[in-house]
PDB file of C-alpha atoms in Angstrom:
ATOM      1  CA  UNK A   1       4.513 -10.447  -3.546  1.00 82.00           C
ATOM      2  CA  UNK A   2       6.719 -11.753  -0.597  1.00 86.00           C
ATOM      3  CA  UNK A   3       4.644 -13.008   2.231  1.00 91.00           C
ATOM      4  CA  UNK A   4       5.277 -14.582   6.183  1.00 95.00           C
ATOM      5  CA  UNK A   5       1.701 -15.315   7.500  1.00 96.00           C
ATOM      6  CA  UNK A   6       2.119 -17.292  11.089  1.00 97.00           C
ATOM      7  CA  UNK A   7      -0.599 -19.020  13.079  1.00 97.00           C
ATOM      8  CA  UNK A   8      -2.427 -18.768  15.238  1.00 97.00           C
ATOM      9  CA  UNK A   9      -2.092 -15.675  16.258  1.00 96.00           C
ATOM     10  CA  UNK A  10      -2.294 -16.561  20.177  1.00 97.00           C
ATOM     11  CA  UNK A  11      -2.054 -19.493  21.655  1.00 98.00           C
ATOM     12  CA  UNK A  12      -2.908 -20.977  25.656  1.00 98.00           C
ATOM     13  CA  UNK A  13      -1.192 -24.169  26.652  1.00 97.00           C
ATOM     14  CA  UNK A  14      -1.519 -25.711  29.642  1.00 98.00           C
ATOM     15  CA  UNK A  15       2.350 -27.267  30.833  1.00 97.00           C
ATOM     16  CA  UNK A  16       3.106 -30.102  29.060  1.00 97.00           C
ATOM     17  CA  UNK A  17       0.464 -30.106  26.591  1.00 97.00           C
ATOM     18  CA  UNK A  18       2.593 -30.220  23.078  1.00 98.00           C
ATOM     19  CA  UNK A  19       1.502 -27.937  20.050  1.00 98.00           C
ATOM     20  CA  UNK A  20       3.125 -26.495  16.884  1.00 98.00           C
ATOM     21  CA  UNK A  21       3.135 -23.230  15.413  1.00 98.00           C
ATOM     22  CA  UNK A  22       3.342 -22.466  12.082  1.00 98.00           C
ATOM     23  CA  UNK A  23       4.429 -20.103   9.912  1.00 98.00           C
ATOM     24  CA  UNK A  24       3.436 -20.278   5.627  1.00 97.00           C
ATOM     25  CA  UNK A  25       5.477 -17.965   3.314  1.00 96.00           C
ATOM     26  CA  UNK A  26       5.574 -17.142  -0.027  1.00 93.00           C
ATOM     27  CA  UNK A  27       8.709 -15.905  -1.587  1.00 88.00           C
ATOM     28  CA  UNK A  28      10.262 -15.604  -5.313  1.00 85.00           C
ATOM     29  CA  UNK A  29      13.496 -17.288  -3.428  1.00 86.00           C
ATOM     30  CA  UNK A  30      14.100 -18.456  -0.027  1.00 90.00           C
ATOM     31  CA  UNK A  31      17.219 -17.990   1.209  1.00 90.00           C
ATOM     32  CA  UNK A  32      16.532 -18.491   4.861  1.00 93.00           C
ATOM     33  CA  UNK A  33      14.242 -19.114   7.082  1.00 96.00           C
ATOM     34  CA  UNK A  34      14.141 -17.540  11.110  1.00 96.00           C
ATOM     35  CA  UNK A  35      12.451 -18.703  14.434  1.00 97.00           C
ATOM     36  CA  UNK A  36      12.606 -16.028  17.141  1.00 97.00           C
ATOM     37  CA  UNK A  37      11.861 -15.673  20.555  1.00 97.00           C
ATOM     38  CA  UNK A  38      10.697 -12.355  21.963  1.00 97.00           C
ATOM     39  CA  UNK A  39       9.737 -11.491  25.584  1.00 97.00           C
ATOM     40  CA  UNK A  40       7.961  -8.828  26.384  1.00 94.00           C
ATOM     41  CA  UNK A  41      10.379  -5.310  26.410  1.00 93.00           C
ATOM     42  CA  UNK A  42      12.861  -7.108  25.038  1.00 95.00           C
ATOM     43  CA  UNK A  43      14.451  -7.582  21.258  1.00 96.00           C
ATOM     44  CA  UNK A  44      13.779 -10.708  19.378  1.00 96.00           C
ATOM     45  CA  UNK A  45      16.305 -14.151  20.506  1.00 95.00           C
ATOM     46  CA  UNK A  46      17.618 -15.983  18.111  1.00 94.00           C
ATOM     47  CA  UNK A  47      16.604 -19.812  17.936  1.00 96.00           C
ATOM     48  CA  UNK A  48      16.856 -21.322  14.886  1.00 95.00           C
ATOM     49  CA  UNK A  49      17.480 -20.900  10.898  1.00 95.00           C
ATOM     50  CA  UNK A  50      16.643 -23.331   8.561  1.00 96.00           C
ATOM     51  CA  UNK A  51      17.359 -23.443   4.524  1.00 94.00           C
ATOM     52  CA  UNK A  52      16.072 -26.150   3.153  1.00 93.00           C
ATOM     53  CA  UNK A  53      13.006 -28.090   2.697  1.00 94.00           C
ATOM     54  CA  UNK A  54      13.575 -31.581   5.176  1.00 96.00           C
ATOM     55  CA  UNK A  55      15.379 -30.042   7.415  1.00 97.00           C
ATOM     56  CA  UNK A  56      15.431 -30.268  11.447  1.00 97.00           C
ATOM     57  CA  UNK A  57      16.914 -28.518  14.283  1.00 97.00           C
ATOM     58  CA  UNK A  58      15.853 -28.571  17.528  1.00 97.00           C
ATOM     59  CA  UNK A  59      16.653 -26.563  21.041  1.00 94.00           C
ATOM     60  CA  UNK A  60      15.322 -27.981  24.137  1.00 95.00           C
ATOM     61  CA  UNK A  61      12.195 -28.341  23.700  1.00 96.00           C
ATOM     62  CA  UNK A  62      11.573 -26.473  20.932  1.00 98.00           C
ATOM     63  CA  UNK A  63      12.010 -28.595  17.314  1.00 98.00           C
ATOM     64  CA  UNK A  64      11.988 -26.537  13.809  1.00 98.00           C
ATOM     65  CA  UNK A  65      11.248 -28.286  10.414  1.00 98.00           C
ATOM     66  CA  UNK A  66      10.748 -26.665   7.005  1.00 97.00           C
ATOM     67  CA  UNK A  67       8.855 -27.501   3.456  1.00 95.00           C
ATOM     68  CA  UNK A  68       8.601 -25.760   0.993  1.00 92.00           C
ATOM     69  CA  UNK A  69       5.823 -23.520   1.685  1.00 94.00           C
ATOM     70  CA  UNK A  70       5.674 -23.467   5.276  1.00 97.00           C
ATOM     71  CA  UNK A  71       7.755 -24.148   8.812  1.00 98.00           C
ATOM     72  CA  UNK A  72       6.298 -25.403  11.914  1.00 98.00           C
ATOM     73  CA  UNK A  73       7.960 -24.866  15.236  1.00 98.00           C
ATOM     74  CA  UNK A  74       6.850 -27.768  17.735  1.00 98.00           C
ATOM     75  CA  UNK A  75       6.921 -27.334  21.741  1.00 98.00           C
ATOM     76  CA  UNK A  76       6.947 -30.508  23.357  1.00 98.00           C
ATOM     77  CA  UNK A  77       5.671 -30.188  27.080  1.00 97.00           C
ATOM     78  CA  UNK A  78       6.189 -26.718  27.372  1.00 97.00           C
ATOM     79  CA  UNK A  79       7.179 -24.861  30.365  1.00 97.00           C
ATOM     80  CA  UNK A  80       5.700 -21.293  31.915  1.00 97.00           C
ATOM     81  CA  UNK A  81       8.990 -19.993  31.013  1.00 97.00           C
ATOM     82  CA  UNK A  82       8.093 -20.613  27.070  1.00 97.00           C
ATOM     83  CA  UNK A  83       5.356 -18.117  26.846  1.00 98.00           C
ATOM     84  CA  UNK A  84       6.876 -14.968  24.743  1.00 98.00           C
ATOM     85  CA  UNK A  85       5.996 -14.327  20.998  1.00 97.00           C
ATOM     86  CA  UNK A  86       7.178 -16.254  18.340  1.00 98.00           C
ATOM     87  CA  UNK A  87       8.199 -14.299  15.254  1.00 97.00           C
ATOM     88  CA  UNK A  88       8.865 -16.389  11.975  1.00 97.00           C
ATOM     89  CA  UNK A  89      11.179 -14.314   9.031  1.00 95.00           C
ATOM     90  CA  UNK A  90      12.844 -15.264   5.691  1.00 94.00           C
ATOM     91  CA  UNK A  91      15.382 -13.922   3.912  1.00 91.00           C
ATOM     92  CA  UNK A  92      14.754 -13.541   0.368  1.00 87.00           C
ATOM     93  CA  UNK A  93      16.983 -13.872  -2.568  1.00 78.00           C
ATOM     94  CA  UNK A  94      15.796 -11.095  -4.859  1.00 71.00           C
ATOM     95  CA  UNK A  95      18.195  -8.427  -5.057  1.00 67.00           C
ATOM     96  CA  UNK A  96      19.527  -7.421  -2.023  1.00 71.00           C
ATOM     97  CA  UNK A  97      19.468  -9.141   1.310  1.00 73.00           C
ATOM     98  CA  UNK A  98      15.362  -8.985   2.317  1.00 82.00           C
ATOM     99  CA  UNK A  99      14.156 -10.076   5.321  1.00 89.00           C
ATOM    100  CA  UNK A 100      10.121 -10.336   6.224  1.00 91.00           C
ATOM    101  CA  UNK A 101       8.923 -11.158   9.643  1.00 94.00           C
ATOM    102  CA  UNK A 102       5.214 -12.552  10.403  1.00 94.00           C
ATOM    103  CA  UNK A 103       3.681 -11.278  12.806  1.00 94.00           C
ATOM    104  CA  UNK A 104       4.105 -13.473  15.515  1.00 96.00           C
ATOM    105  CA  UNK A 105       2.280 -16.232  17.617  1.00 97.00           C
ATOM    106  CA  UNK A 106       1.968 -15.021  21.128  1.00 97.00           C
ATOM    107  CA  UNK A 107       1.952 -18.221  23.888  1.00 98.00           C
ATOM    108  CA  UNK A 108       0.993 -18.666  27.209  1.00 98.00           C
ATOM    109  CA  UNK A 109       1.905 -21.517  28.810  1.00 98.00           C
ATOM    110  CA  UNK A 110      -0.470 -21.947  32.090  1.00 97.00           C
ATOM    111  CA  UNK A 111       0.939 -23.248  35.170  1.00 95.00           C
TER     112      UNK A 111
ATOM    113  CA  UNK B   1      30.430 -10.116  23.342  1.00 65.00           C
ATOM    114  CA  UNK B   2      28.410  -7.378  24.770  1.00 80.00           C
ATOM    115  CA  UNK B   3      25.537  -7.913  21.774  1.00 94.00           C
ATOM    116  CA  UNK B   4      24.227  -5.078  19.878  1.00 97.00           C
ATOM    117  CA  UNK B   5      23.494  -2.264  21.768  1.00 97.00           C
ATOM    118  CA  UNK B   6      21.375   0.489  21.881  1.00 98.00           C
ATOM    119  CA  UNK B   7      20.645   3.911  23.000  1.00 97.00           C
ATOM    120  CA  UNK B   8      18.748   5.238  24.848  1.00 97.00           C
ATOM    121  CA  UNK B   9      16.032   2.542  25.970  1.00 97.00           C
ATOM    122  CA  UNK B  10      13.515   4.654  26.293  1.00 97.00           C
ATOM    123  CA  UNK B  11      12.795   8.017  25.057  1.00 97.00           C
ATOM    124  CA  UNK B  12       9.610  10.246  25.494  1.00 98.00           C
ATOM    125  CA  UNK B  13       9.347  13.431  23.244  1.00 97.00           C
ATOM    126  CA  UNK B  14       7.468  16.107  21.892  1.00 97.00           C
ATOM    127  CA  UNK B  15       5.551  16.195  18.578  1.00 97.00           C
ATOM    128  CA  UNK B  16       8.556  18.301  16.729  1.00 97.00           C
ATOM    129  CA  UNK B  17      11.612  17.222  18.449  1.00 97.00           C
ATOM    130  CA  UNK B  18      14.146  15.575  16.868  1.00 97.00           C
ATOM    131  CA  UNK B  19      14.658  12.380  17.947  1.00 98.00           C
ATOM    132  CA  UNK B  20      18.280  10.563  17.606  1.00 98.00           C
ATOM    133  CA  UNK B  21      18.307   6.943  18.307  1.00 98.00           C
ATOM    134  CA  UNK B  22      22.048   4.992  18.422  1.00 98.00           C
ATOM    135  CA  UNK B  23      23.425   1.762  17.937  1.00 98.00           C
ATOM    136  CA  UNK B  24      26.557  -0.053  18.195  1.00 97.00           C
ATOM    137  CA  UNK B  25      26.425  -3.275  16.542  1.00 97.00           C
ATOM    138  CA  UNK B  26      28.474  -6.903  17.400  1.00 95.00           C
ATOM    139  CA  UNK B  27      31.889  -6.642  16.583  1.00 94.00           C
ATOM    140  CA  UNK B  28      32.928  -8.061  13.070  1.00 92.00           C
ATOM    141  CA  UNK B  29      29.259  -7.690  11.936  1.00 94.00           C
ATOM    142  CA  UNK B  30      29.260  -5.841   8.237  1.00 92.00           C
ATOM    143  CA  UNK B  31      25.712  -5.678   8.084  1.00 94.00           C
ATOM    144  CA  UNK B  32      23.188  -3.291  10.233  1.00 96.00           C
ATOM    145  CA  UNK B  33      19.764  -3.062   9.585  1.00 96.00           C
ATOM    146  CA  UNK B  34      17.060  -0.866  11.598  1.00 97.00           C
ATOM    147  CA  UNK B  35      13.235  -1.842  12.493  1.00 97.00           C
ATOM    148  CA  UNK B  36      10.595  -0.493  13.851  1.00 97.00           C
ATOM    149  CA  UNK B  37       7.590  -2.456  15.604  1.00 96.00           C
ATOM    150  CA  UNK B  38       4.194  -1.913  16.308  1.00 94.00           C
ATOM    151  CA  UNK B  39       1.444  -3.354  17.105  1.00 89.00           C
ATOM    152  CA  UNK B  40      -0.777  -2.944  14.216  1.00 87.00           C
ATOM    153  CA  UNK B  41       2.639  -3.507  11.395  1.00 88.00           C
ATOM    154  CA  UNK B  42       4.701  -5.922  13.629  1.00 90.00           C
ATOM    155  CA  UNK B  43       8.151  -5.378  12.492  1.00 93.00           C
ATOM    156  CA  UNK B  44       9.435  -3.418   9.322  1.00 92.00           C
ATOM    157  CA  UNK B  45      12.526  -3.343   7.984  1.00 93.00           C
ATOM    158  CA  UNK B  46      13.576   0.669   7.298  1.00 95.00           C
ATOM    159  CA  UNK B  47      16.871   0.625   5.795  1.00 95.00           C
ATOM    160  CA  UNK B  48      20.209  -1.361   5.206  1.00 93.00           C
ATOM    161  CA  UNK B  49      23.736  -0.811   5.451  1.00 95.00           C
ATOM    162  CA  UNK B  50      26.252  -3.298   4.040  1.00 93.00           C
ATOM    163  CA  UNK B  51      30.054  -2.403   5.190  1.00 93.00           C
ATOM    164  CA  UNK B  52      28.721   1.086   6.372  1.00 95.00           C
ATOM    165  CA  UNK B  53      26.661   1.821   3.005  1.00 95.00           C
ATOM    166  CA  UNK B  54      22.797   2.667   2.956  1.00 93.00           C
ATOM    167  CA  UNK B  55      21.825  -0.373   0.519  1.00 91.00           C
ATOM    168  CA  UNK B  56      18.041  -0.444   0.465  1.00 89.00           C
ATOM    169  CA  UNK B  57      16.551   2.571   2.484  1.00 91.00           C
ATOM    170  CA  UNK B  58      13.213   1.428   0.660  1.00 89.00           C
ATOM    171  CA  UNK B  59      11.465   0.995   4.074  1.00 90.00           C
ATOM    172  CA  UNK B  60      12.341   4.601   5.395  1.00 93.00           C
ATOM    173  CA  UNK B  61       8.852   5.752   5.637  1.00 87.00           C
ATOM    174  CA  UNK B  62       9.573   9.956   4.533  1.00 85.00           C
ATOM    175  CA  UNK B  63      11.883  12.560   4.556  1.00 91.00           C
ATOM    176  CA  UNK B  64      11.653  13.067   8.223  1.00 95.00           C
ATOM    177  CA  UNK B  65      13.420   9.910   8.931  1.00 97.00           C
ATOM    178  CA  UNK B  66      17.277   9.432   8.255  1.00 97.00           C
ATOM    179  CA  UNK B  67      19.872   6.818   8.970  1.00 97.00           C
ATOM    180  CA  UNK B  68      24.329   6.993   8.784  1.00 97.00           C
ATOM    181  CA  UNK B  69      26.602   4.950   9.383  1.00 97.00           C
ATOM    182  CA  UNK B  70      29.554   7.075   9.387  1.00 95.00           C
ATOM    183  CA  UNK B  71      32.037   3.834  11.068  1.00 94.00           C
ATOM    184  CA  UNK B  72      31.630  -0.018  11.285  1.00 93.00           C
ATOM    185  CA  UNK B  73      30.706   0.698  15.059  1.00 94.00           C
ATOM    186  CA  UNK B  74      28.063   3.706  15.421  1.00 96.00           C
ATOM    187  CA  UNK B  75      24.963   3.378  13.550  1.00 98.00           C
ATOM    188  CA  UNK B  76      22.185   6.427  13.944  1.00 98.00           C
ATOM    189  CA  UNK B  77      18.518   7.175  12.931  1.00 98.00           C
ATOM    190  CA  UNK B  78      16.696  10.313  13.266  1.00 98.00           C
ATOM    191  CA  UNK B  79      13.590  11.343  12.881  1.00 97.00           C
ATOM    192  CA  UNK B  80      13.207  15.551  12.118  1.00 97.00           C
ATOM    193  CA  UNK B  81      10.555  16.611  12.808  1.00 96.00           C
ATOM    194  CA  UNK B  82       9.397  13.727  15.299  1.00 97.00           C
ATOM    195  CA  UNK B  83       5.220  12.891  15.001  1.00 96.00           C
ATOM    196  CA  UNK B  84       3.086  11.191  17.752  1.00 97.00           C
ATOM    197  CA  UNK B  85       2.728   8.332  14.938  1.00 95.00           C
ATOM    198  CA  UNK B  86       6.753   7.871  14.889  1.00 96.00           C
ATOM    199  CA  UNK B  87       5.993   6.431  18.414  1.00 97.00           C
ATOM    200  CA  UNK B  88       7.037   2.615  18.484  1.00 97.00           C
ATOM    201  CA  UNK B  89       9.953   0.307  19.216  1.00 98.00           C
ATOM    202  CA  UNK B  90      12.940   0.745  17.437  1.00 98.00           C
ATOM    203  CA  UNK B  91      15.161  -1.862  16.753  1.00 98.00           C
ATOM    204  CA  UNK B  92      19.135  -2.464  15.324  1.00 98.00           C
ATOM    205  CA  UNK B  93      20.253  -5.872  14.417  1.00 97.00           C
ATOM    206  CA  UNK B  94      23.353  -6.977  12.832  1.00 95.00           C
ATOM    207  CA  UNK B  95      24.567  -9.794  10.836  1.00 92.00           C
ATOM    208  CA  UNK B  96      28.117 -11.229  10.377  1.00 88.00           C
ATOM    209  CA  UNK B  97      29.400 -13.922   7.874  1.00 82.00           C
ATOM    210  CA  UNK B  98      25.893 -16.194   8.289  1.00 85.00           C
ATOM    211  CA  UNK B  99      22.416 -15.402   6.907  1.00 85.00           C
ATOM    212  CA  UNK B 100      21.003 -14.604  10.997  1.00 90.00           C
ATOM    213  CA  UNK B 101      20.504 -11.480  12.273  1.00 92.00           C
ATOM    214  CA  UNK B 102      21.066 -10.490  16.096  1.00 95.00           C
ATOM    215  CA  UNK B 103      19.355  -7.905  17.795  1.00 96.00           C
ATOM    216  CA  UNK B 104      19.777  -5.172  19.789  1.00 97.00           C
ATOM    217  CA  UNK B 105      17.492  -4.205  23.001  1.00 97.00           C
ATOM    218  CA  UNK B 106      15.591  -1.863  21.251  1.00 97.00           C
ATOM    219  CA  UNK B 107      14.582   2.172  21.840  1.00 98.00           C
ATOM    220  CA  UNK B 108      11.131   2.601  23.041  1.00 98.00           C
ATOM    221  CA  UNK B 109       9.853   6.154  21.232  1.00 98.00           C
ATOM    222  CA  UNK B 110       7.044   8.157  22.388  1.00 98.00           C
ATOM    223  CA  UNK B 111       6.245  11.200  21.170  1.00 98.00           C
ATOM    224  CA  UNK B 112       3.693  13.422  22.869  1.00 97.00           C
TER     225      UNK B 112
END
């Protein structure tokens, strides 16, 4: 069965002290994998996609990287203004277009 | 662009009502898919239209709940009869010629 499991499911920073999320999945086929920002009230942001295994792309602080069984998403001296939820999703390649969110890793980044 | 939109933001029923939530997706975008998120489920995918066709309606949880698509620029779910466990955030996102999906705002249901 298709499976997004992210971790942890919250997280405190204090500013400037770096961390990574991550986010393990288990799919028959990957055809994509999403980072999302969401703030509370508010739909999911787009940040990154990633589709193959050794692959980078980074956004400000934020830096994605995917293997083949999980991605991370690092924060490098993050900000108060980066606390929201993180929500990892992939997009499957069996059958029609699939797409399976975690659950999210909610951040606080403390001032 | 103006995004994917949605209406209306918020909407507070009773158990009963029907309920009819809207969306108007980017411009160019052939792909529409609605969500729903809660707290206990996080976000699940409820059905799929591909160049205004239902596609996978798999995640559409009964009868009750119905999507159409009826132009490339009005999307609409409904729920008939609504249920105090419909209540949730609703969400619309499209997708264009990439694999990423935008999305909209989203339609905070309660139902009484």
């Amino acid at each position: 069965e298709d499976q997004v499991t992210q971790s942890p499911e919250a997280l405190r920073l204090q500013e400037g002290e770096s961390s990574s999320l991550n986010c393990s999945y288990t799919v028959s086929g990957l055809r994509g994998l999403f980072w999302y920002r969401q703030d509370p009230g508010k739909g999911p942001e787009f940040l990154f996609t990633l589709y193959s295994a050794g692959e980078e792309k980074e956004k400000e602080r934020l830096k994605a990287t995917l293997t083949k069984k999980e991605s991370f998403l690092h924060i490098t001296a993050p900000k108060p203004e980066d606390s929201a939820t993180y929500l990892c999703a992939v997009c499957t390649t069996s059958g029609t277009y699939k797409y399976i969110f975690g659950t999210g890793t909610r951040l606080k980044v403390l001032a | 662009d103006a995004g994917v939109i949605q209406s209306p933001r918020h909407e507070v029923t009773e158990m009963g009502q029907e309920v009819t939530l809207r969306c108007k997706p980017i411009s160019g975008h052939n792909s529409l898919f609605w969500y729903r998120q809660t707290m206990m489920r996080g976000l699940e995918l409820l059905i799929y239209f591909n160049n205004n066709v239902p596609i996978d309606d798999s995640g559409m949880p009964e009868d009750r709940f119905s999507a159409k698509m009826p132009n490339a620029s009005f999307s609409t779910l409904k729920i008939q009869p609504s249920e105090p466990r419909d209540s949730a955030v609703y969400f619309c996102a499209t997708r264009g010629g990439t694999d990423t999906q935008y999305f909209g705002p989203g339609t905070r249901l309660t139902v009484l």
